[in-house]
Amino acid sequence: MRLVMLSGGSGKRLWPLSNDARSKQFLKVLSDEEGNKVSMVQRVWKQIEETGMAENSIIATSSSQVDMIKAQLGQGVHVVTEPERRDTFPAIALAAVYLYSVQKCGLDEVVGMLPVDPYVENRFFNRVQDLEEVLLSSGADLALMGVKPTYPSAKYGYIIPDSQSHDSYLTVDYFKEKPTEQQAEELIEKNALWNCGVFAFKLGYIIGLLKERGMPIEYSQLLRNYRRLPKNSFDYEVVERAEHIISLPYDGYWKDLGTWNTLTEEMAVQVTGKGIIGKGVENSHIVNELDIPITLLGLDNVVVAASPDGILVTDKDASTKVKEYVEGFNNRPMYEERRWGWYRVLEYTRYAEGNEVLIKRLGINAGKNLSYQMHYKRSEVWTIVKGEGIFVFNDQLSHVRTGDVIHIPLGAKHTLKATTNMEIIEVQTGSELIEEDIYRTSNEWEEIEAICKVRQTARHG
């Protein structure tokens, strides 16, 4: 059985910590057994390793999340990257074609799909593996895993079985999205299950659907034709049209940590970052990524969350509505983790004359490097405030350390490799400070060194 973990979405229900660059699954607000801060995706990946499934697992995601995934899970994790975000059907189709044409999986291979962020016990993943057996024995098109409800929730979708009974699985009659609590009570009486977004199919089922639609089933070709795939959910394109769907019940612990209300229930501490909660305050939390302290007095059942992107103060019961209020925020992300480290925006100004200034603090981990790049719309000034490393400027290498100030004009190729943990203050000045003004020559340090050696030999030749 192969496993595909779906990592997408901007997770704005957990604003201001989550944004387009750092979705909820990457927030380090949970704790592991040793008390270390971990993210949802790190917790789930560790569970997959412990249940022996990591070697046969890949992650399907968008290009904006690749750096974050590899920073948190390691460079060795297999990632299938969407050229653009186009909903769950295109993402799953691309992953299926990758398994078929790149990893050479057979059409009878069972593929399991699940989100990267469920909060579950290890035995949840043992149950995921049971999907393979019931899918093959039942001859179904799709096998879903359903969680036995513990209360009539109006937040989840429901899988409603028909009256036929089987020893190991249920046959699905229909689905119901987010019913009222009264409707949920009636559905539970019909043995309905929560839809946790986990399902399995034979690889040939999806490959066959793509063939019927005249879509490529070779990975590089599908990448080039990705925009031809309908921008729809897998539910709409596949599940609603499948003839035979079964469901496998799971009676263990499962929770979707998609809101501040549910997330804080699983946090080991009340205060993360700089903050104080007054005596007698009950069921309140502070999550603070800023360097200024937060003090919370006399307010029960409250979440205060602060990041460079903004500050949220909300009653926990109202926290489910955050997304509808911040949906229109289109500001640039103020904090990101990258494959080389992290950056935080300190200040951004656009002057009336049209020029812009952006000030960032960058942390570069020892042994890591920035990409070899140039810009045509901005110049930069770097002030090294911590550590030392190797700076490359137009194919020439030099050693730099704390206190050095580096001027990088328009059109100059440049990069930096940290030999110790480094921090730099970067001041960008230009007409348009956008991601599209980054022209990368290489990401790999070995390639960058080779380029410099060739140029050096040419100069001395």
CSV table of C-alpha atoms in Angstrom, one decimal:
chain,number,residue,atom,x,y,z
A,1,MET,CA,0.0,0.0,0.0
A,2,ARG,CA,1.2,3.5,-0.9
A,3,LEU,CA,0.3,6.5,1.2
A,4,VAL,CA,-0.2,10.1,-0.2
A,5,MET,CA,-0.5,12.9,2.4
A,6,LEU,CA,-2.3,16.0,1.1
A,7,SER,CA,-0.8,19.3,2.3
A,8,GLY,CA,-2.6,22.3,1.1
A,9,GLY,CA,-4.7,25.3,2.1
A,10,SER,CA,-3.7,28.5,3.8
A,11,GLY,CA,-5.3,27.6,7.2
A,12,LYS,CA,-6.7,31.1,7.8
A,13,ARG,CA,-8.9,29.7,10.6
A,14,LEU,CA,-5.7,29.9,12.6
A,15,TRP,CA,-4.8,33.4,11.6
A,16,PRO,CA,-2.5,35.3,12.5
A,17,LEU,CA,-0.1,32.4,12.9
A,18,SER,CA,-1.1,30.7,9.6
A,19,ASN,CA,-0.9,32.4,6.2
A,20,ASP,CA,-0.5,31.5,2.6
A,21,ALA,CA,3.2,30.6,3.2
A,22,ARG,CA,2.8,28.9,6.6
A,23,SER,CA,-0.4,26.8,6.8
A,24,LYS,CA,-1.8,25.5,10.1
A,25,GLN,CA,0.0,22.1,9.7
A,26,PHE,CA,3.4,23.8,10.1
A,27,LEU,CA,2.7,25.7,13.3
A,28,LYS,CA,4.9,24.5,16.2
A,29,VAL,CA,2.3,24.7,19.0
A,30,LEU,CA,2.0,21.0,20.0
A,31,SER,CA,4.4,19.1,22.3
A,32,ASP,CA,6.0,15.7,21.8
A,33,GLU,CA,6.8,13.2,24.6
A,34,GLU,CA,10.0,15.1,25.5
A,35,GLY,CA,8.2,18.4,25.7
A,36,ASN,CA,9.7,19.8,22.4
A,37,LYS,CA,7.5,22.0,20.3
A,38,VAL,CA,6.4,20.2,17.1
A,39,SER,CA,4.0,21.0,14.3
A,40,MET,CA,1.0,18.9,13.2
A,41,VAL,CA,2.9,17.6,10.2
A,42,GLN,CA,5.9,16.7,12.3
A,43,ARG,CA,3.7,14.8,14.7
A,44,VAL,CA,1.9,12.9,12.0
A,45,TRP,CA,5.1,12.0,10.1
A,46,LYS,CA,6.6,10.6,13.3
A,47,GLN,CA,3.5,8.4,13.7
A,48,ILE,CA,3.8,7.2,10.1
A,49,GLU,CA,7.5,6.3,10.8
A,50,GLU,CA,6.5,4.5,14.0
A,51,THR,CA,3.9,2.4,12.1
A,52,GLY,CA,6.3,1.5,9.3
A,53,MET,CA,4.6,3.5,6.5
A,54,ALA,CA,7.1,6.3,5.9
A,55,GLU,CA,9.1,4.5,3.3
A,56,ASN,CA,6.1,4.1,1.0
A,57,SER,CA,4.7,7.6,1.6
A,58,ILE,CA,4.8,10.8,-0.4
A,59,ILE,CA,3.5,14.3,0.2
A,60,ALA,CA,1.4,16.2,-2.4
A,61,THR,CA,1.6,19.9,-2.0
A,62,SER,CA,2.0,23.3,-3.7
A,63,SER,CA,5.3,25.0,-4.5
A,64,SER,CA,4.8,27.5,-1.7
A,65,GLN,CA,5.0,24.7,0.9
A,66,VAL,CA,7.9,22.6,-0.3
A,67,ASP,CA,10.6,24.5,1.6
A,68,MET,CA,8.5,24.3,4.8
A,69,ILE,CA,7.9,20.6,4.5
A,70,LYS,CA,11.6,19.8,3.9
A,71,ALA,CA,12.7,22.1,6.7
A,72,GLN,CA,10.4,20.3,9.1
A,73,LEU,CA,10.6,16.7,7.9
A,74,GLY,CA,14.1,16.6,6.2
A,75,GLN,CA,15.4,16.8,2.7
A,76,GLY,CA,14.8,13.1,2.0
A,77,VAL,CA,11.0,13.2,2.1
A,78,HIS,CA,9.3,12.5,-1.3
A,79,VAL,CA,7.3,15.5,-2.5
A,80,VAL,CA,5.0,15.8,-5.5
A,81,THR,CA,4.6,19.5,-6.3
A,82,GLU,CA,1.6,21.1,-8.0
A,83,PRO,CA,2.6,23.8,-10.6
A,84,GLU,CA,-0.4,25.8,-9.2
A,85,ARG,CA,-3.2,25.3,-6.7
A,86,ARG,CA,-6.2,23.6,-8.4
A,87,ASP,CA,-8.1,21.9,-5.6
A,88,THR,CA,-7.9,18.3,-4.4
A,89,PHE,CA,-8.8,16.4,-7.6
A,90,PRO,CA,-5.9,17.7,-9.7
A,91,ALA,CA,-3.5,17.2,-6.7
A,92,ILE,CA,-4.6,13.6,-6.2
A,93,ALA,CA,-4.5,12.9,-10.0
A,94,LEU,CA,-0.9,14.3,-10.2
A,95,ALA,CA,0.2,12.1,-7.2
A,96,ALA,CA,-1.4,9.1,-8.8
A,97,VAL,CA,0.4,9.6,-12.1
A,98,TYR,CA,3.7,10.2,-10.2
A,99,LEU,CA,3.3,6.8,-8.5
A,100,TYR,CA,2.4,5.1,-11.8
A,101,SER,CA,5.0,6.6,-14.2
A,102,VAL,CA,7.8,7.7,-11.9
A,103,GLN,CA,7.7,5.1,-9.0
A,104,LYS,CA,6.5,2.4,-11.4
A,105,CYS,CA,3.6,1.2,-9.2
A,106,GLY,CA,1.3,-1.3,-10.7
A,107,LEU,CA,-2.4,-0.6,-11.5
A,108,ASP,CA,-3.4,-3.0,-8.8
A,109,GLU,CA,-1.5,-1.1,-6.1
A,110,VAL,CA,-3.7,0.3,-3.4
A,111,VAL,CA,-3.2,4.0,-2.7
A,112,GLY,CA,-4.3,5.6,0.6
A,113,MET,CA,-5.0,9.4,0.8
A,114,LEU,CA,-5.1,11.4,4.0
A,115,PRO,CA,-4.6,15.0,5.3
A,116,VAL,CA,-1.3,15.8,6.9
A,117,ASP,CA,-2.8,17.2,10.1
A,118,PRO,CA,-5.2,14.8,11.9
A,119,TYR,CA,-4.7,14.6,15.7
A,120,VAL,CA,-4.9,10.9,16.3
A,121,GLU,CA,-3.4,7.9,18.1
A,122,ASN,CA,-0.9,5.6,16.3
A,123,ARG,CA,-3.5,2.9,15.9
A,124,PHE,CA,-5.3,5.3,13.5
A,125,PHE,CA,-2.5,4.5,11.0
A,126,ASN,CA,-2.8,0.8,11.6
A,127,ARG,CA,-6.5,1.1,10.7
A,128,VAL,CA,-5.5,3.1,7.5
A,129,GLN,CA,-3.6,0.0,6.4
A,130,ASP,CA,-6.7,-2.1,6.8
A,131,LEU,CA,-8.3,-0.1,4.0
A,132,GLU,CA,-6.1,-2.2,1.5
A,133,GLU,CA,-7.7,-5.5,2.5
A,134,VAL,CA,-11.3,-4.3,2.6
A,135,LEU,CA,-10.9,-2.5,-0.7
A,136,LEU,CA,-9.6,-5.6,-2.5
A,137,SER,CA,-12.0,-8.0,-0.8
A,138,SER,CA,-15.1,-5.9,-1.5
A,139,GLY,CA,-14.3,-4.9,-5.1
A,140,ALA,CA,-15.3,-1.4,-4.3
A,141,ASP,CA,-14.2,1.7,-6.3
A,142,LEU,CA,-13.4,3.6,-3.1
A,143,ALA,CA,-12.8,2.7,0.6
A,144,LEU,CA,-13.3,5.5,3.1
A,145,MET,CA,-12.3,5.5,6.8
A,146,GLY,CA,-15.1,6.9,9.0
A,147,VAL,CA,-14.7,7.8,12.7
A,148,LYS,CA,-17.4,6.7,15.1
A,149,PRO,CA,-18.9,10.0,16.4
A,150,THR,CA,-18.6,10.8,20.1
A,151,TYR,CA,-21.2,13.6,20.0
A,152,PRO,CA,-23.6,15.2,17.4
A,153,SER,CA,-21.1,17.7,15.8
A,154,ALA,CA,-22.3,20.2,13.2
A,155,LYS,CA,-18.7,20.9,12.1
A,156,TYR,CA,-18.0,17.6,10.3
A,157,GLY,CA,-19.2,15.8,7.2
A,158,TYR,CA,-21.0,12.4,7.7
A,159,ILE,CA,-20.9,9.1,5.9
A,160,ILE,CA,-24.3,7.3,6.0
A,161,PRO,CA,-24.3,3.6,5.4
A,162,ASP,CA,-27.1,1.6,3.9
A,163,SER,CA,-28.9,-1.3,5.6
A,164,GLN,CA,-26.7,-4.0,4.2
A,165,SER,CA,-24.3,-5.4,6.8
A,166,HIS,CA,-20.8,-6.8,6.4
A,167,ASP,CA,-18.5,-8.2,9.0
A,168,SER,CA,-15.6,-5.8,8.4
A,169,TYR,CA,-17.0,-2.8,6.5
A,170,LEU,CA,-20.1,-0.7,5.7
A,171,THR,CA,-21.6,0.0,2.3
A,172,VAL,CA,-22.0,3.8,1.8
A,173,ASP,CA,-25.5,5.1,1.0
A,174,TYR,CA,-24.9,8.8,0.9
A,175,PHE,CA,-23.0,11.7,2.4
A,176,LYS,CA,-24.1,14.7,4.5
A,177,GLU,CA,-22.0,17.9,4.8
A,178,LYS,CA,-22.1,19.8,8.1
A,179,PRO,CA,-25.7,19.1,9.3
A,180,THR,CA,-27.4,20.8,12.2
A,181,GLU,CA,-26.9,19.2,15.6
A,182,GLN,CA,-30.4,17.8,15.5
A,183,GLN,CA,-29.8,16.3,12.0
A,184,ALA,CA,-26.4,15.0,13.3
A,185,GLU,CA,-28.3,13.2,16.2
A,186,GLU,CA,-30.6,11.5,13.6
A,187,LEU,CA,-27.7,10.5,11.4
A,188,ILE,CA,-25.8,8.9,14.3
A,189,GLU,CA,-28.9,6.8,15.0
A,190,LYS,CA,-28.4,5.5,11.5
A,191,ASN,CA,-24.8,4.4,12.3
A,192,ALA,CA,-23.4,7.4,10.4
A,193,LEU,CA,-19.6,8.1,10.7
A,194,TRP,CA,-17.6,11.3,10.7
A,195,ASN,CA,-15.8,11.7,7.4
A,196,CYS,CA,-12.2,12.3,8.3
A,197,GLY,CA,-10.9,12.7,4.8
A,198,VAL,CA,-9.1,9.4,4.6
A,199,PHE,CA,-9.8,7.0,1.6
A,200,ALA,CA,-8.2,4.5,-0.6
A,201,PHE,CA,-8.5,3.3,-4.2
A,202,LYS,CA,-6.6,1.0,-6.7
A,203,LEU,CA,-4.2,3.1,-8.7
A,204,GLY,CA,-5.8,1.8,-11.9
A,205,TYR,CA,-9.1,3.4,-10.9
A,206,ILE,CA,-7.7,6.9,-11.1
A,207,ILE,CA,-5.4,6.2,-14.1
A,208,GLY,CA,-8.4,4.8,-15.9
A,209,LEU,CA,-10.4,8.0,-15.2
A,210,LEU,CA,-7.6,10.1,-16.6
A,211,LYS,CA,-7.4,8.0,-19.7
A,212,GLU,CA,-11.2,8.3,-20.3
A,213,ARG,CA,-10.8,12.1,-20.2
A,214,GLY,CA,-7.9,12.1,-22.6
A,215,MET,CA,-5.4,13.3,-20.0
A,216,PRO,CA,-1.7,12.3,-19.9
A,217,ILE,CA,-0.7,9.5,-17.6
A,218,GLU,CA,3.0,10.3,-17.8
A,219,TYR,CA,4.2,12.6,-15.0
A,220,SER,CA,6.1,15.3,-16.9
A,221,GLN,CA,3.4,15.5,-19.5
A,222,LEU,CA,0.6,15.9,-16.9
A,223,LEU,CA,2.7,18.7,-15.3
A,224,ARG,CA,2.7,20.5,-18.6
A,225,ASN,CA,-1.0,20.0,-19.0
A,226,TYR,CA,-2.0,20.6,-15.4
A,227,ARG,CA,-4.3,23.5,-16.2
A,228,ARG,CA,-6.4,21.2,-18.3
A,229,LEU,CA,-7.5,19.3,-15.1
A,230,PRO,CA,-10.8,20.6,-13.7
A,231,LYS,CA,-10.4,22.9,-10.7
A,232,ASN,CA,-12.7,20.9,-8.5
A,233,SER,CA,-12.6,18.8,-5.4
A,234,PHE,CA,-12.0,15.0,-5.5
A,235,ASP,CA,-15.4,14.6,-3.9
A,236,TYR,CA,-17.1,16.3,-6.9
A,237,GLU,CA,-15.1,14.7,-9.7
A,238,VAL,CA,-14.8,11.2,-8.3
A,239,VAL,CA,-16.6,10.3,-5.1
A,240,GLU,CA,-20.1,11.6,-6.2
A,241,ARG,CA,-19.8,9.6,-9.4
A,242,ALA,CA,-18.4,6.3,-8.0
A,243,GLU,CA,-20.8,3.4,-8.1
A,244,HIS,CA,-19.5,1.3,-5.2
A,245,ILE,CA,-18.1,3.0,-2.0
A,246,ILE,CA,-17.5,1.3,1.3
A,247,SER,CA,-16.5,2.6,4.7
A,248,LEU,CA,-14.2,1.2,7.4
A,249,PRO,CA,-15.2,2.3,11.0
A,250,TYR,CA,-12.6,3.6,13.4
A,251,ASP,CA,-13.5,3.9,17.1
A,252,GLY,CA,-10.4,5.6,18.4
A,253,TYR,CA,-9.5,9.2,19.2
A,254,TRP,CA,-9.6,11.6,16.3
A,255,LYS,CA,-9.8,15.4,16.1
A,256,ASP,CA,-9.5,18.1,13.5
A,257,LEU,CA,-7.3,20.8,15.0
A,258,GLY,CA,-8.6,23.4,12.5
A,259,THR,CA,-9.7,26.2,14.9
A,260,TRP,CA,-8.2,27.9,17.9
A,261,ASN,CA,-10.9,26.3,20.0
A,262,THR,CA,-9.9,22.7,19.1
A,263,LEU,CA,-6.2,23.4,18.9
A,264,THR,CA,-5.8,24.9,22.4
A,265,GLU,CA,-7.5,21.8,23.8
A,266,GLU,CA,-4.5,19.8,22.8
A,267,MET,CA,-1.8,22.3,23.8
A,268,ALA,CA,0.3,21.3,26.8
A,269,VAL,CA,0.8,24.8,28.1
A,270,GLN,CA,-1.4,27.9,28.4
A,271,VAL,CA,1.3,30.4,27.4
A,272,THR,CA,3.6,30.0,24.3
A,273,GLY,CA,6.1,32.8,23.9
A,274,LYS,CA,6.3,35.9,26.1
A,275,GLY,CA,3.1,36.3,28.1
A,276,ILE,CA,1.4,36.2,31.5
A,277,ILE,CA,-2.1,35.0,32.4
A,278,GLY,CA,-3.5,36.4,35.6
A,279,LYS,CA,-4.5,34.3,38.6
A,280,GLY,CA,-8.0,32.8,38.5
A,281,VAL,CA,-8.3,33.0,34.7
A,282,GLU,CA,-9.7,29.8,33.4
A,283,ASN,CA,-9.4,28.0,30.0
A,284,SER,CA,-7.5,30.9,28.3
A,285,HIS,CA,-4.4,30.7,26.1
A,286,ILE,CA,-1.7,33.0,24.8
A,287,VAL,CA,0.3,32.1,21.7
A,288,ASN,CA,2.8,34.9,21.1
A,289,GLU,CA,5.5,34.9,18.3
A,290,LEU,CA,6.4,38.6,18.9
A,291,ASP,CA,9.3,39.9,21.1
A,292,ILE,CA,6.9,42.0,23.2
A,293,PRO,CA,5.0,40.5,26.1
A,294,ILE,CA,1.3,40.0,26.3
A,295,THR,CA,-0.6,40.2,29.6
A,296,LEU,CA,-4.1,38.6,29.9
A,297,LEU,CA,-6.2,39.5,33.0
A,298,GLY,CA,-9.8,38.6,34.0
A,299,LEU,CA,-10.9,37.0,30.8
A,300,ASP,CA,-11.9,33.3,30.7
A,301,ASN,CA,-12.2,31.1,27.6
A,302,VAL,CA,-10.1,33.5,25.5
A,303,VAL,CA,-7.3,33.1,22.9
A,304,VAL,CA,-4.8,35.8,22.3
A,305,ALA,CA,-2.6,35.0,19.3
A,306,ALA,CA,0.1,37.3,18.0
A,307,SER,CA,2.5,37.1,15.1
A,308,PRO,CA,4.2,39.6,12.7
A,309,ASP,CA,1.0,39.1,10.5
A,310,GLY,CA,-1.3,40.5,13.2
A,311,ILE,CA,-3.0,40.1,16.6
A,312,LEU,CA,-6.1,38.1,17.4
A,313,VAL,CA,-8.2,38.4,20.5
A,314,THR,CA,-11.2,36.1,20.5
A,315,ASP,CA,-13.6,34.2,22.7
A,316,LYS,CA,-12.9,30.5,22.0
A,317,ASP,CA,-16.5,29.8,21.0
A,318,ALA,CA,-16.3,32.6,18.4
A,319,SER,CA,-12.9,31.6,17.1
A,320,THR,CA,-14.5,29.4,14.4
A,321,LYS,CA,-15.5,32.6,12.6
A,322,VAL,CA,-11.9,34.0,12.2
A,323,LYS,CA,-11.6,32.9,8.6
A,324,GLU,CA,-14.6,34.9,7.3
A,325,TYR,CA,-13.2,38.1,8.8
A,326,VAL,CA,-9.6,37.8,7.5
A,327,GLU,CA,-10.4,36.2,4.1
A,328,GLY,CA,-9.8,39.6,2.4
A,329,PHE,CA,-6.4,40.1,4.0
A,330,ASN,CA,-3.9,39.9,1.1
A,331,ASN,CA,-0.7,41.3,2.8
A,332,ARG,CA,2.6,39.7,2.2
A,333,PRO,CA,3.5,36.9,4.7
A,334,MET,CA,5.6,38.5,7.5
A,335,TYR,CA,7.2,35.3,8.6
A,336,GLU,CA,8.3,32.2,6.7
A,337,GLU,CA,10.4,29.1,7.2
A,338,ARG,CA,12.6,28.1,4.3
A,339,ARG,CA,14.8,25.1,3.4
A,340,TRP,CA,17.8,27.3,4.6
A,341,GLY,CA,16.2,28.8,7.8
A,342,TRP,CA,13.7,31.5,8.3
A,343,TYR,CA,12.9,35.2,7.7
A,344,ARG,CA,10.8,37.8,9.5
A,345,VAL,CA,9.7,41.1,8.0
A,346,LEU,CA,10.6,44.0,10.3
A,347,GLU,CA,9.2,46.9,8.3
A,348,TYR,CA,7.7,47.6,4.9
A,349,THR,CA,7.2,51.1,3.4
A,350,ARG,CA,5.9,52.3,0.1
A,351,TYR,CA,6.7,56.0,-0.6
A,352,ALA,CA,4.5,58.4,-2.5
A,353,GLU,CA,7.2,58.6,-5.2
A,354,GLY,CA,6.7,54.9,-5.9
A,355,ASN,CA,9.8,53.4,-4.5
A,356,GLU,CA,9.6,50.7,-1.8
A,357,VAL,CA,11.7,49.7,1.2
A,358,LEU,CA,11.5,46.2,2.9
A,359,ILE,CA,13.6,45.3,5.9
A,360,LYS,CA,14.0,41.6,6.9
A,361,ARG,CA,15.8,39.6,9.5
A,362,LEU,CA,17.1,36.3,8.1
A,363,GLY,CA,18.3,33.3,10.0
A,364,ILE,CA,20.5,30.9,8.0
A,365,ASN,CA,21.2,27.5,9.5
A,366,ALA,CA,24.8,26.3,9.7
A,367,GLY,CA,25.7,24.4,6.5
A,368,LYS,CA,22.7,25.8,4.5
A,369,ASN,CA,22.8,28.4,1.7
A,370,LEU,CA,20.5,30.8,-0.1
A,371,SER,CA,19.9,30.3,-3.8
A,372,TYR,CA,22.3,31.9,-6.3
A,373,GLN,CA,20.1,34.7,-7.5
A,374,MET,CA,19.9,38.2,-9.0
A,375,HIS,CA,17.3,41.0,-9.1
A,376,TYR,CA,16.5,43.7,-11.7
A,377,LYS,CA,14.1,45.9,-9.7
A,378,ARG,CA,15.9,46.2,-6.4
A,379,SER,CA,19.2,46.6,-4.7
A,380,GLU,CA,20.0,45.1,-1.2
A,381,VAL,CA,22.2,45.9,1.7
A,382,TRP,CA,23.1,43.0,4.1
A,383,THR,CA,24.4,43.6,7.6
A,384,ILE,CA,25.7,40.5,9.3
A,385,VAL,CA,24.7,40.5,12.9
A,386,LYS,CA,25.6,36.9,13.9
A,387,GLY,CA,27.9,34.2,12.7
A,388,GLU,CA,30.1,33.8,9.7
A,389,GLY,CA,29.9,32.2,6.2
A,390,ILE,CA,31.0,32.3,2.6
A,391,PHE,CA,29.6,35.1,0.3
A,392,VAL,CA,29.4,34.8,-3.4
A,393,PHE,CA,29.3,37.9,-5.6
A,394,ASN,CA,29.3,37.6,-9.4
A,395,ASP,CA,31.1,34.2,-9.2
A,396,GLN,CA,33.7,35.3,-6.6
A,397,LEU,CA,33.9,33.8,-3.1
A,398,SER,CA,34.8,35.6,0.0
A,399,HIS,CA,34.6,35.0,3.8
A,400,VAL,CA,32.2,37.2,5.8
A,401,ARG,CA,31.5,37.5,9.5
A,402,THR,CA,29.6,39.5,12.2
A,403,GLY,CA,29.8,43.3,11.5
A,404,ASP,CA,30.4,43.1,7.8
A,405,VAL,CA,28.1,45.2,5.6
A,406,ILE,CA,27.5,44.0,2.0
A,407,HIS,CA,26.1,46.1,-0.9
A,408,ILE,CA,24.4,44.2,-3.7
A,409,PRO,CA,23.4,46.4,-6.7
A,410,LEU,CA,20.8,45.6,-9.4
A,411,GLY,CA,21.7,42.7,-11.6
A,412,ALA,CA,24.5,41.3,-9.4
A,413,LYS,CA,24.5,37.5,-8.8
A,414,HIS,CA,24.8,36.7,-5.1
A,415,THR,CA,24.3,34.1,-2.4
A,416,LEU,CA,25.5,33.2,1.1
A,417,LYS,CA,26.4,29.9,2.8
A,418,ALA,CA,26.5,29.8,6.6
A,419,THR,CA,29.4,28.0,8.2
A,420,THR,CA,27.9,28.7,11.6
A,421,ASN,CA,24.3,29.8,12.4
A,422,MET,CA,24.0,33.2,10.9
A,423,GLU,CA,21.6,36.2,11.1
A,424,ILE,CA,21.5,39.1,8.8
A,425,ILE,CA,19.5,42.3,8.4
A,426,GLU,CA,18.5,42.7,4.8
A,427,VAL,CA,17.3,46.1,3.5
A,428,GLN,CA,15.7,45.9,0.0
A,429,THR,CA,15.2,49.2,-2.0
A,430,GLY,CA,13.6,49.3,-5.4
A,431,SER,CA,10.6,50.0,-7.6
A,432,GLU,CA,8.8,46.7,-7.0
A,433,LEU,CA,9.7,44.3,-4.2
A,434,ILE,CA,8.1,41.1,-5.4
A,435,GLU,CA,8.9,37.3,-5.5
A,436,GLU,CA,8.9,37.4,-9.3
A,437,ASP,CA,12.0,39.6,-9.3
A,438,ILE,CA,14.1,36.7,-8.0
A,439,TYR,CA,16.0,35.0,-10.9
A,440,ARG,CA,17.7,31.8,-9.5
A,441,THR,CA,20.8,30.2,-11.1
A,442,SER,CA,21.1,27.3,-8.7
A,443,ASN,CA,20.0,26.2,-5.2
A,444,GLU,CA,22.8,23.6,-4.7
A,445,TRP,CA,26.0,24.8,-3.1
A,446,GLU,CA,28.1,22.3,-5.1
A,447,GLU,CA,26.9,23.7,-8.4
A,448,ILE,CA,27.5,27.3,-7.2
A,449,GLU,CA,31.1,26.4,-6.2
A,450,ALA,CA,31.6,24.7,-9.6
A,451,ILE,CA,30.4,27.8,-11.4
A,452,CYS,CA,32.9,29.9,-9.4
A,453,LYS,CA,35.8,27.6,-10.1
A,454,VAL,CA,35.1,27.6,-13.9
A,455,ARG,CA,35.0,31.5,-13.9
A,456,GLN,CA,38.2,31.7,-11.8
A,457,THR,CA,40.0,29.3,-14.2
A,458,ALA,CA,38.8,31.3,-17.1
A,459,ARG,CA,40.0,34.6,-15.6
A,460,HIS,CA,43.5,33.1,-14.8
A,461,GLY,CA,43.7,31.3,-18.1
